[in-house]
Tab-separated table of C-alpha atoms in Angstrom:
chain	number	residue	atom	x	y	z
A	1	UNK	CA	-18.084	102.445	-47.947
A	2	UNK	CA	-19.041	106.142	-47.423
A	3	UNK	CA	-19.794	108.169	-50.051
A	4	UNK	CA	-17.515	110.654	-49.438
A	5	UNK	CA	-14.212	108.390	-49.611
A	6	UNK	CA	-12.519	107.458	-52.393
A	7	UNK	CA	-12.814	104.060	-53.807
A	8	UNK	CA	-10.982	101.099	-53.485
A	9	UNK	CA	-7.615	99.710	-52.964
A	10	UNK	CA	-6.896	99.749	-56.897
A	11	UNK	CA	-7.273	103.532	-57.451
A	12	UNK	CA	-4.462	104.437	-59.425
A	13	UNK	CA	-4.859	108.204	-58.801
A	14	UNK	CA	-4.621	107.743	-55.371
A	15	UNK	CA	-1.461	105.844	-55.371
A	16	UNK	CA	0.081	108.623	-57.998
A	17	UNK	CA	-1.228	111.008	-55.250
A	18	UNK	CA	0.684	109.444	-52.526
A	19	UNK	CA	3.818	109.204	-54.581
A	20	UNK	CA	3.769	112.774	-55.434
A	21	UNK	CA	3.416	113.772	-51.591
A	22	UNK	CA	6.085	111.740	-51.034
A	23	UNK	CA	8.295	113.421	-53.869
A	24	UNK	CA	7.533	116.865	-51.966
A	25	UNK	CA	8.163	115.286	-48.713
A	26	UNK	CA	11.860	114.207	-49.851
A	27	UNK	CA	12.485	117.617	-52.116
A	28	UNK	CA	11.889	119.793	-48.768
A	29	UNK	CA	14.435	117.300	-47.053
A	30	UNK	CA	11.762	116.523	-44.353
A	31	UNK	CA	12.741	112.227	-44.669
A	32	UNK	CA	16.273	111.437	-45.697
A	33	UNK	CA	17.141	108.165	-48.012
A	34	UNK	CA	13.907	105.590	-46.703
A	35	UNK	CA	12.354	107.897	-43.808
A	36	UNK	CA	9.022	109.199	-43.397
A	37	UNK	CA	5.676	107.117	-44.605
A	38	UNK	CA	2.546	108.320	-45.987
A	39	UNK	CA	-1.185	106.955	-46.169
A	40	UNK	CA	-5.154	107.486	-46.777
A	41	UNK	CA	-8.497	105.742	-45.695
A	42	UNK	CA	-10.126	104.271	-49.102
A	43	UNK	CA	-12.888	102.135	-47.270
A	44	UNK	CA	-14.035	100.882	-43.514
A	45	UNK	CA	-11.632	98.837	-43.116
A	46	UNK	CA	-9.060	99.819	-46.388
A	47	UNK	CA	-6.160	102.175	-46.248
A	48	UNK	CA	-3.295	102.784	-48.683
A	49	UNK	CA	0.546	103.146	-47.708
A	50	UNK	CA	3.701	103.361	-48.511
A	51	UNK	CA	5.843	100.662	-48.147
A	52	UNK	CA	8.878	99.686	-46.422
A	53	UNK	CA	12.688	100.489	-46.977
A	54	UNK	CA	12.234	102.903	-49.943
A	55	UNK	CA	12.832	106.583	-50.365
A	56	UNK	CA	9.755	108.700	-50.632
A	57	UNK	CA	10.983	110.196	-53.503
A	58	UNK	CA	11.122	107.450	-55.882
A	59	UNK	CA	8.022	105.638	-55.475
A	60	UNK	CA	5.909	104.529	-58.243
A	61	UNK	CA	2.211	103.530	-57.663
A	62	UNK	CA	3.130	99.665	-58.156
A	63	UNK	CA	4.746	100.009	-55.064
A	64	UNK	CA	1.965	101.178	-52.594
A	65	UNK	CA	0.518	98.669	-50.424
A	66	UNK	CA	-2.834	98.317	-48.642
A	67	UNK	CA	-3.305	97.357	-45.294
A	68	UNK	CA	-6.816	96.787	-43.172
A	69	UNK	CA	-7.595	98.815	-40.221
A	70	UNK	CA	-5.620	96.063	-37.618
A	71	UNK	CA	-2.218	96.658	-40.060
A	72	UNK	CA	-2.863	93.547	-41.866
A	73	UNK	CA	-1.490	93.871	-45.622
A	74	UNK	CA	-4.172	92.805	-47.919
A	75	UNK	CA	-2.162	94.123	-50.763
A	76	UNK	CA	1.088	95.063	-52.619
A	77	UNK	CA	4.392	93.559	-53.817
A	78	UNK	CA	6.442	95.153	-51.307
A	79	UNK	CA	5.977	94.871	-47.573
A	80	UNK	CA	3.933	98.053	-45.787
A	81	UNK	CA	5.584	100.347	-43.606
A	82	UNK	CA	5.941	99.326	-40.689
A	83	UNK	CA	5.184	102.488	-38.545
A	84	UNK	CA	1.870	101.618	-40.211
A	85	UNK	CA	-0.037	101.608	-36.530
A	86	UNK	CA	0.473	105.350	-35.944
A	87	UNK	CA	-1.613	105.759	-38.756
A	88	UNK	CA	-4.362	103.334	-37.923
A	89	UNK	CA	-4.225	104.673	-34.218
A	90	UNK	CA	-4.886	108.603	-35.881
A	91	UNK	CA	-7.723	106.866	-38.273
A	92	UNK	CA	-9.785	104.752	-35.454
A	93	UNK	CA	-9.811	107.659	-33.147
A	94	UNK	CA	-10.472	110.601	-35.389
A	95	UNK	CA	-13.302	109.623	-37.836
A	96	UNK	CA	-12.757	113.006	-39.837
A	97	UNK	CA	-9.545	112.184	-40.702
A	98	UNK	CA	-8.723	110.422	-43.990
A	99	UNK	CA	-5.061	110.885	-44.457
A	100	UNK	CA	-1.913	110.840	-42.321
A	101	UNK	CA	1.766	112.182	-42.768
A	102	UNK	CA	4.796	111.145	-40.745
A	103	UNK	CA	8.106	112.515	-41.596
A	104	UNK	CA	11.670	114.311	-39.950
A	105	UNK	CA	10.566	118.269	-40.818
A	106	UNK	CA	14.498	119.262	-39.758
A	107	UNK	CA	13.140	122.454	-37.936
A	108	UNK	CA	10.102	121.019	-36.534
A	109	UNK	CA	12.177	117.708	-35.456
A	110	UNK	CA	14.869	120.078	-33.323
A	111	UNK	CA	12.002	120.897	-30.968
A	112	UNK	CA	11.534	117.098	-30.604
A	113	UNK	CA	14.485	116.395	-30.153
A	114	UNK	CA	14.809	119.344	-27.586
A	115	UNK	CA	11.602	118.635	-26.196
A	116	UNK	CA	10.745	122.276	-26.107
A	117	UNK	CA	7.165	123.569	-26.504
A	118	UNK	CA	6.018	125.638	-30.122
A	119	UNK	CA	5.786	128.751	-28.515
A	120	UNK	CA	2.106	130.440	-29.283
A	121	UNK	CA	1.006	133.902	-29.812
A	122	UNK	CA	3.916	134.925	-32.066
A	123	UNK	CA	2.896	134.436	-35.904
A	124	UNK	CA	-0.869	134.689	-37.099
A	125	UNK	CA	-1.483	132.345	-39.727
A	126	UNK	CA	-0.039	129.831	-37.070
A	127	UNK	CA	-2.396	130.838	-34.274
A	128	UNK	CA	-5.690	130.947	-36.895
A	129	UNK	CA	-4.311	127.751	-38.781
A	130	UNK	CA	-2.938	125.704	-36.344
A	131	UNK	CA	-2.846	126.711	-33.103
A	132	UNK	CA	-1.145	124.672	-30.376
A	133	UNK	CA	1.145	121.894	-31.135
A	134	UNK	CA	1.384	119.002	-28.478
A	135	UNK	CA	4.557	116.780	-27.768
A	136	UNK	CA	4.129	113.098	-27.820
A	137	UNK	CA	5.971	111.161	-25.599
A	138	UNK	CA	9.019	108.728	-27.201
A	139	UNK	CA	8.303	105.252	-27.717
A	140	UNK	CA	10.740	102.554	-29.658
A	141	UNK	CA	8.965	103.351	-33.266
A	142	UNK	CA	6.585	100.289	-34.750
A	143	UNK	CA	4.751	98.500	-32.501
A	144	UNK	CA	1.271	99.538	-30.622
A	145	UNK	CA	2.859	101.391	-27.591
A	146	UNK	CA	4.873	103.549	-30.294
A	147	UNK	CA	1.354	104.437	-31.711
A	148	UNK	CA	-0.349	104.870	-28.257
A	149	UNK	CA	1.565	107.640	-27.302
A	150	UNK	CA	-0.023	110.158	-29.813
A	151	UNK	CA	-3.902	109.261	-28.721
A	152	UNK	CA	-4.456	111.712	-25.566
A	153	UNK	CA	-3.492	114.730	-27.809
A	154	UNK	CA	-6.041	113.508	-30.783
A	155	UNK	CA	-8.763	116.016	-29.906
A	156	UNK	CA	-8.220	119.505	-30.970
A	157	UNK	CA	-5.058	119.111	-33.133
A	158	UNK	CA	-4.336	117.814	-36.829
A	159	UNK	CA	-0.673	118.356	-35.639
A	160	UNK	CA	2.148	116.220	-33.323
A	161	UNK	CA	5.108	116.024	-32.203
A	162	UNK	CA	6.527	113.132	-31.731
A	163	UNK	CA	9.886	113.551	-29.399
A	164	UNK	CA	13.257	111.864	-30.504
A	165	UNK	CA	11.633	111.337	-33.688
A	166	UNK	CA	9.886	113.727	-36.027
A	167	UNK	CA	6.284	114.459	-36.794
A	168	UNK	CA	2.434	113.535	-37.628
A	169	UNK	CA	0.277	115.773	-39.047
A	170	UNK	CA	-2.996	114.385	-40.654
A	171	UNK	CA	-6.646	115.951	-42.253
A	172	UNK	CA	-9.369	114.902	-44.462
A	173	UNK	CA	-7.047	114.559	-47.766
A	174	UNK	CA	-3.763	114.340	-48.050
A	175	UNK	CA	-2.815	117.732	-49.297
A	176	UNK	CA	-4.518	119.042	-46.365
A	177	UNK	CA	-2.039	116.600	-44.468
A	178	UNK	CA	0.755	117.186	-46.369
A	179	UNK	CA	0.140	121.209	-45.820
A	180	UNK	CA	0.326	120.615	-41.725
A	181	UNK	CA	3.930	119.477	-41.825
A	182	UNK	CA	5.008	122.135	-44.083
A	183	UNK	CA	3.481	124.838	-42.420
A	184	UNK	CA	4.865	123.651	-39.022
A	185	UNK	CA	8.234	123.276	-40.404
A	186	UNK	CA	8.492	126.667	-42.036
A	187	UNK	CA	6.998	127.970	-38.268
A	188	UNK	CA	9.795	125.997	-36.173
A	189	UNK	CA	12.400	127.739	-39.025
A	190	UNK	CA	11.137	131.020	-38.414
A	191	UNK	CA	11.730	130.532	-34.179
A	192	UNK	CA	15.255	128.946	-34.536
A	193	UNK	CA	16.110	131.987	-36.662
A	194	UNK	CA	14.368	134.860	-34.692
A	195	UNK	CA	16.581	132.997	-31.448
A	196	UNK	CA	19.607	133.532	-33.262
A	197	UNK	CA	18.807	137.221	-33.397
A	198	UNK	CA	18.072	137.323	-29.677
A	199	UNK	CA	13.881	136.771	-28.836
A	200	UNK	CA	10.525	136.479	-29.842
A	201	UNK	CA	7.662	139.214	-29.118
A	202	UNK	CA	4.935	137.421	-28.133
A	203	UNK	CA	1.737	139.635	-29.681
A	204	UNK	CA	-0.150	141.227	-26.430
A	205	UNK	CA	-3.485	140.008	-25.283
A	206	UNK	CA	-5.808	142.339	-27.709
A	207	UNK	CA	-4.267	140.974	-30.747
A	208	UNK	CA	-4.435	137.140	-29.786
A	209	UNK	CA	-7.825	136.892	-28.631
A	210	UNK	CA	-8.573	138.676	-31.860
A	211	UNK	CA	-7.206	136.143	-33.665
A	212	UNK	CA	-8.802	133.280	-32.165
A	213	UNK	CA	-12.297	135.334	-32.838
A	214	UNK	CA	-11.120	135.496	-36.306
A	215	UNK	CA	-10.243	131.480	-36.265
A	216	UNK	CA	-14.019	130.974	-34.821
A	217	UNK	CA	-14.854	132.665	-37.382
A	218	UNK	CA	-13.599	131.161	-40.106
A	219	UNK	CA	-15.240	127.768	-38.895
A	220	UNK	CA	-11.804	125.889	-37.422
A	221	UNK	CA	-11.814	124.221	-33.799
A	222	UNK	CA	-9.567	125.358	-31.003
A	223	UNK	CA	-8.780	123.482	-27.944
A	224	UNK	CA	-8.454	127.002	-25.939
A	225	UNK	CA	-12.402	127.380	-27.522
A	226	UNK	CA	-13.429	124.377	-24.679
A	227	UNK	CA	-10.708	123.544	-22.088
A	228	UNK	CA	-10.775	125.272	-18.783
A	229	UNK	CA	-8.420	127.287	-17.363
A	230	UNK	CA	-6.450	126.957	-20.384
A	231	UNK	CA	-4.137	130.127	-21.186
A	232	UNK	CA	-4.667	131.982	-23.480
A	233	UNK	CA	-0.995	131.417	-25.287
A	234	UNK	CA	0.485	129.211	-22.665
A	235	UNK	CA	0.777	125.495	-24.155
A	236	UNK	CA	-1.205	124.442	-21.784
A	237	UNK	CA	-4.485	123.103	-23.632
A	238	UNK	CA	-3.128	119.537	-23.567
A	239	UNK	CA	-1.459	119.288	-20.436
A	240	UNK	CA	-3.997	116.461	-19.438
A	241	UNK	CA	-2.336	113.687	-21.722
A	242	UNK	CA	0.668	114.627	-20.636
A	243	UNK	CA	1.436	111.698	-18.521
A	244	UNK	CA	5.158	111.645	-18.318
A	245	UNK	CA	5.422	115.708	-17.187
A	246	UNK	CA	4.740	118.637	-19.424
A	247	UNK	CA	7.510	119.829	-21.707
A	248	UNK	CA	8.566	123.436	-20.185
A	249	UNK	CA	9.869	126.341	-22.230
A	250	UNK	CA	13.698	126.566	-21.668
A	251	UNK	CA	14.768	127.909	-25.372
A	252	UNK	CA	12.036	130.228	-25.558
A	253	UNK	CA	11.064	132.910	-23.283
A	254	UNK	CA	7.352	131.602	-21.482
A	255	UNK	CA	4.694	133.029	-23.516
A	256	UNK	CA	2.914	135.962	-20.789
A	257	UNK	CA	0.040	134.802	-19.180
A	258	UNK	CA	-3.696	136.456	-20.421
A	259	UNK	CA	-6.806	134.770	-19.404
A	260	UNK	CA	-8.391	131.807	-21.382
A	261	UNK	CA	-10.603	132.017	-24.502
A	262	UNK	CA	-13.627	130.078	-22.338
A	263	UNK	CA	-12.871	131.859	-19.137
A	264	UNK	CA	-13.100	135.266	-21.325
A	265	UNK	CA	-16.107	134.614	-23.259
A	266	UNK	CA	-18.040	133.361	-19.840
A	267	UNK	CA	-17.457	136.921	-18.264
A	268	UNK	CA	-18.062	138.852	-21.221
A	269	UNK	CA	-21.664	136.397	-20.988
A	270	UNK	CA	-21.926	137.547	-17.342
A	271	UNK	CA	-24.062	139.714	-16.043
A	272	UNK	CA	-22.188	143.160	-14.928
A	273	UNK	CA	-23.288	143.923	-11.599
A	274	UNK	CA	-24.242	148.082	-11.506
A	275	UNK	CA	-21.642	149.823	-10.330
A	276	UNK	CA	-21.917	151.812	-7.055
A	277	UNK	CA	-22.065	155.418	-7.123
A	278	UNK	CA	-19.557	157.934	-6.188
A	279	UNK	CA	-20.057	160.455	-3.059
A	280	UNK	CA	-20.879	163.257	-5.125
A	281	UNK	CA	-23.290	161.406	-7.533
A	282	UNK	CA	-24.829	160.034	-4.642
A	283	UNK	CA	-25.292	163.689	-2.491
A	284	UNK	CA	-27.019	164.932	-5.920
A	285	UNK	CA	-29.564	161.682	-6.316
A	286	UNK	CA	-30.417	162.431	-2.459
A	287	UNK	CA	-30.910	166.156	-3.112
A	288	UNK	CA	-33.234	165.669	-6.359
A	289	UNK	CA	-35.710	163.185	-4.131
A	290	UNK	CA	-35.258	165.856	-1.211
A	291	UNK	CA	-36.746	168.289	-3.960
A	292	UNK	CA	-39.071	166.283	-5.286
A	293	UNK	CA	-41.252	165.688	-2.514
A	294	UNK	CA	-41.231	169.132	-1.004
A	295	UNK	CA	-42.259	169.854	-4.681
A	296	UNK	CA	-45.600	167.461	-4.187
């Protein structure tokens, strides 16, 4: 077991830990009566849940179970979650992360439910903290397809989607988890509302690139830091694991459309060619070589 993980199955502090995320998780109404499930990575192949068919608010830590890394319960009284293989899924293809989230965010869940795109470029501590958020596909919750359908949007995001459904967000502890869906929520809350009073102003070009220089920074990953002719606030970093169609905008106003991060940063790298001189400029660098021989 690495050094940096907590240890073991038994950890009681752990299991408190998950109970008390769960507590905030049903206090901010983001998983009504049993929804929503909750879990960390204690070992290589050990990772604590919350169980089945019980509100998230009223756990103790008897009631956590442990699972291996295939879903297998290893241990508990009650039976684990059974939307356990999203979680597994997250874990086996993101190393970093320790700790996963799933819940129905009310605010966050319309735009699944609408299938409409978090538009970018609009709040700061959104575009430095989380940047875009990608749409999973639906799938019947439970099973291995269910938890497929998040995998092509693993790289660059600790935050999903998941349409019809709710959302995943996930880190290297739970808090940092836990913080993801909040934060998302609390985003999606401020849209719905700024709709109601007729549109968003999307910030202009100057002001977003400055704050994804501020977000590299600061040390956090961007997709728009490393995919191609990505825009620049266009939701359009994970269009490749979109398999089923891209969501499109129909809520929201498109975001405009500025140049990519990459594409930006490998002209500013580019060598400016000199540029040519004017007719006058040029009549006076003719004269002063005129003068300058009939001078030797």
């Amino acid at each position: 077991m690495s050094a940096q993980w907590n240890s073991g199955i038994n950890d009681r502090k752990l299991k408190e830990l998950i109970c008390e995320i769960g507590r905030r998780v049903y206090n901010k109404g983001f998983a009504a009566a049993n929804d929503g499930n909750i879990s960390i990575r204690v070992g290589e192949n050990e990772v604590l849940c919350s169980p089945t068919m019980i509100c998230k608010g009223f756990m103790t830590p008897d009631d956590i179970c442990a699972v291996d890394m295939e879903g297998g319960q290893i241990a508990g009284k009650r039976k684990r979650t059974s939307e356990v293989l999203l979680h597994l899924a997250i874990m086996k293809n993101r190393p970093d992360v320790k700790a996963v989230v799933h819940c129905h965010p009310p605010h966050a869940t319309a735009f699944a439910v609408a299938r409409e795109p978090i538009p970018q470029c609009i709040l700061p501590e959104i575009e430095v903290f989380m940047g875009e958020v990608p749409i999973a596909p639906y799938e019947t919750p439970g099973g291995h397809p269910f938890a497929n359908t998040v995998v092509p949007f693993l790289k660059g995001t600790n935050t999903i989607i998941l349409t019809n459904h709710g959302t995943v967000s996930f880190g290297a502890n739970l808090e940092e988890a836990y913080w993801k869906t909040e934060i998302l929520d609390a985003y999606c809350r401020i849209l719905l509302l700024a709709k109601q009073l007729g549109r968003v102003e999307y910030l202009n070009e100057q002001k977003s690139v400055e704050l994804l220089d501020l977000k590299k920074k600061l040390g956090f990953d961007d997709p728009r830091f490393h995919v191609e002719d990505c825009d620049l606030c266009g939701n359009s970093a994970f269009r490749d694991g979109y398999k089923e169609g891209q969501p499109q905008p129909q809520a929201f106003e498109p975001a405009p459309s500025y140049p990519g991060y990459l594409e930006r940063q490998k002209s500013s790298a580019a060598p400016k060619a000199a540029a040519e001189p004017d007719m006058e400029t040029l009549v006076r660098l003719i004269t002063e070589q005129v003068v300058a021989s009939l001078a030797k």
